[in-house]
Short mmCIF file of C-alpha atoms in Angstrom, two decimals:
data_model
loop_
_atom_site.label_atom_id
_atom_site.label_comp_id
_atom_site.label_asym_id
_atom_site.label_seq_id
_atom_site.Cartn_x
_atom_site.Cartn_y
_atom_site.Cartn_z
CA UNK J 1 38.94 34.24 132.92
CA UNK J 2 36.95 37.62 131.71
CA UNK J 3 38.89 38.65 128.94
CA UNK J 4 37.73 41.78 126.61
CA UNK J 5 37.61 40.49 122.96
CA UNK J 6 36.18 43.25 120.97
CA UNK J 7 39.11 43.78 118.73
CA UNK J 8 39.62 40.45 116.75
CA UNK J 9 42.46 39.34 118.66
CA UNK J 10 43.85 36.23 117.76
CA UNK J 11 46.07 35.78 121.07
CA UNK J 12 42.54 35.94 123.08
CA UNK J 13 40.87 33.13 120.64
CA UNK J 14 43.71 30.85 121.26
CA UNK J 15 43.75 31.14 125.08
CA UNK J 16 39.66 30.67 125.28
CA UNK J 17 40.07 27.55 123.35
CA UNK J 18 42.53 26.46 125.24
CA UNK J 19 41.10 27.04 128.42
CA UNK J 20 37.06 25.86 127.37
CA UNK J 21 37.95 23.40 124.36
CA UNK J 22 36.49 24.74 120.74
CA UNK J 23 32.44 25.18 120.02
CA UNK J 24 30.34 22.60 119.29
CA UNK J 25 29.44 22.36 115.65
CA UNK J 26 25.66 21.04 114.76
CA UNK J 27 27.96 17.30 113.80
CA UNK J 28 28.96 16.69 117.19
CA UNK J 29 26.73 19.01 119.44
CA UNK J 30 25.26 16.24 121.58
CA UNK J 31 21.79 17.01 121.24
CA UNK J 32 21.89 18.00 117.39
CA UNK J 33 20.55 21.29 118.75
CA UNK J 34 22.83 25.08 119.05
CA UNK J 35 25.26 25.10 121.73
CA UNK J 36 23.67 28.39 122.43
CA UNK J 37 21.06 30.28 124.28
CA UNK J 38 19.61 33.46 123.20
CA UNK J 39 19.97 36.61 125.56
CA UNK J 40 19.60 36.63 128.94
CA UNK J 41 19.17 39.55 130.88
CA UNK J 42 21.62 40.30 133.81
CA UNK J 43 20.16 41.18 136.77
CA UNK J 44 22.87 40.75 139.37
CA UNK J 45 26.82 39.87 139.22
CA UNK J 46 30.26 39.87 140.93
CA UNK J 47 31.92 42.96 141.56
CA UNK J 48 34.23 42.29 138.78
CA UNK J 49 31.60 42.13 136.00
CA UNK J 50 29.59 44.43 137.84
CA UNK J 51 32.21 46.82 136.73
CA UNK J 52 32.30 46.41 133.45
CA UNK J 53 29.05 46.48 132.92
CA UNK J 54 26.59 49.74 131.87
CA UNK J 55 24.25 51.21 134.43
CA UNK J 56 21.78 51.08 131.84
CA UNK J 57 20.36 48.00 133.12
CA UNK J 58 18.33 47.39 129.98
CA UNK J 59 21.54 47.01 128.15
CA UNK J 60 23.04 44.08 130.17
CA UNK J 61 22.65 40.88 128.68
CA UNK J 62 24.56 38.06 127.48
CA UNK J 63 24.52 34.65 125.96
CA UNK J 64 25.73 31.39 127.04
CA UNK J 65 27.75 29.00 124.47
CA UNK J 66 29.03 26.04 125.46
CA UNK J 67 32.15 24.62 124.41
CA UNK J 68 33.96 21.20 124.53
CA UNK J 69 35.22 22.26 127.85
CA UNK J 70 33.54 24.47 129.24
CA UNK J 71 31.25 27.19 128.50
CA UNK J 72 31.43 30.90 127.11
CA UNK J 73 29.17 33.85 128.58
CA UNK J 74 29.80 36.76 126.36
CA UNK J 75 28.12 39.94 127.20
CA UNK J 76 28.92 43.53 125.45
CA UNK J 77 28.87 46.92 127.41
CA UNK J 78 28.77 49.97 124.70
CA UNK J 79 31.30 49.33 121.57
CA UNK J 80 33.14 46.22 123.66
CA UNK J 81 32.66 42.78 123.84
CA UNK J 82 33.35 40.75 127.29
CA UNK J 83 34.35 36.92 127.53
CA UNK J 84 33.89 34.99 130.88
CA UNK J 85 35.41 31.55 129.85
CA UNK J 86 34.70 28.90 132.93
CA UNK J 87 36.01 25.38 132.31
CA UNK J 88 33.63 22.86 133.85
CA UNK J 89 35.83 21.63 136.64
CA UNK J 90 35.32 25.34 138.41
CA UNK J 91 31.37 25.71 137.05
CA UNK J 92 28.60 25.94 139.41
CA UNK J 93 25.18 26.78 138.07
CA UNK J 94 22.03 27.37 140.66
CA UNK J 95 18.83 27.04 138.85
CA UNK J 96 16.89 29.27 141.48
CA UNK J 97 12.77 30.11 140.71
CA UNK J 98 13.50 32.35 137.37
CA UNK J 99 17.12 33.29 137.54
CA UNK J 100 20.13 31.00 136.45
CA UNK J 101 23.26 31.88 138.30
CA UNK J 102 26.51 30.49 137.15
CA UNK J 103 29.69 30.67 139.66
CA UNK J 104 33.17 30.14 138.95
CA UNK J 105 36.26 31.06 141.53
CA UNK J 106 34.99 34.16 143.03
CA UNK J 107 32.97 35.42 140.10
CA UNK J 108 28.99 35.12 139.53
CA UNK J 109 26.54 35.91 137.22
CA UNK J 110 22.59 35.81 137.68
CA UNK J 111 20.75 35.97 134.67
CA UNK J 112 16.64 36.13 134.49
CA UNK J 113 15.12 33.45 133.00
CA UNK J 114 13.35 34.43 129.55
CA UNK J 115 12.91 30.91 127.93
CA UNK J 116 9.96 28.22 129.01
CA UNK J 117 10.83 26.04 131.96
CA UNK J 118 10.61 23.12 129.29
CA UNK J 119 13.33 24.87 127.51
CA UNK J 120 15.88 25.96 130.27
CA UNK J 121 15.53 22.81 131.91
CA UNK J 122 16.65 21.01 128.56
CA UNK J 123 19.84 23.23 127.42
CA UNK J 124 20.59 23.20 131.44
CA UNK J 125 20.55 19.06 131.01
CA UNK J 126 22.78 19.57 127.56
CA UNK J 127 25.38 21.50 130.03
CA UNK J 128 25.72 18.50 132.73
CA UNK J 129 25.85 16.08 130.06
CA UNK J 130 28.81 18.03 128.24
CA UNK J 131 30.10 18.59 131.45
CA UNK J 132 30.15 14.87 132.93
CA UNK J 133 31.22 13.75 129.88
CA UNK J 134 34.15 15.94 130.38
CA UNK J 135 35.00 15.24 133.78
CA UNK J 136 34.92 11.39 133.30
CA UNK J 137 36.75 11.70 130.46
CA UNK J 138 39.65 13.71 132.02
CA UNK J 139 39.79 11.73 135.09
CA UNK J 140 40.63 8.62 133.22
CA UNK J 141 43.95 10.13 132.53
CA UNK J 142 44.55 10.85 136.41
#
């Protein structure tokens, strides 16, 4: 779900946290790390983002936040800010030379790579750990 939350709604909050679970605060973040990356440029995306975003390609980028859930990739185009919310039972993330592409339904995003490999590789471990955690724990109830 890309949803455009640069006004403060309160309607948009509520259906991101119910769709990805709230954020991770530093008590119960697994790691004891952030739950977040810094910015990531965007070098290629679906045609839905692709539309949003600014032709000024030095202006795309975005962060990555995970949540309970799921995870958050937020990315602003001019005076707006964008919200793709993917819940872990539709994420699919390629780790592919220096790009990270993350897939959900028919929407993608391909971001280059601007942390150490040693990094990356660890916050990409934090996201499968989240995210089996998740999945076992919602299959139980199945």
């Amino acid at each position: 779900m890309i949803r455009n939350t640069s006004n403060n709604n309160k309607q948009a909050s509520k259906d991101i946290i119910s769709l990805v679970g709230k954020t991770f605060s530093f008590e119960n973040e697994p790691s004891g790390k952030d739950s977040y990356l810094p910015r990531f440029t965007i070098t290629k995306a679906s045609e839905t983002i692709s539309s949003l975003l600014s032709d000024k390609a030095y202006m795309n980028t975005c962060t990555i936040e995970i949540h309970s859930g799921g995870l958050v990739i937020e990315f602003r185009v001019g005076f707006e800010t964008f919200t793709w919310s993917i819940p872990f039972y539709k994420l699919t993330i390629y780790h592919l030379g220096g790009n990270l592409v993350f897939y959900s339904d028919k929407e993608y995003i391909q971001l280059r790579n601007t942390l150490s490999s040693d990094e990356t590789n660890n916050y990409l471990q934090k996201i499968l750990d989240v995210r089996a955690e998740y999945l076992t724990a919602s299959s139980q109830y199945n």
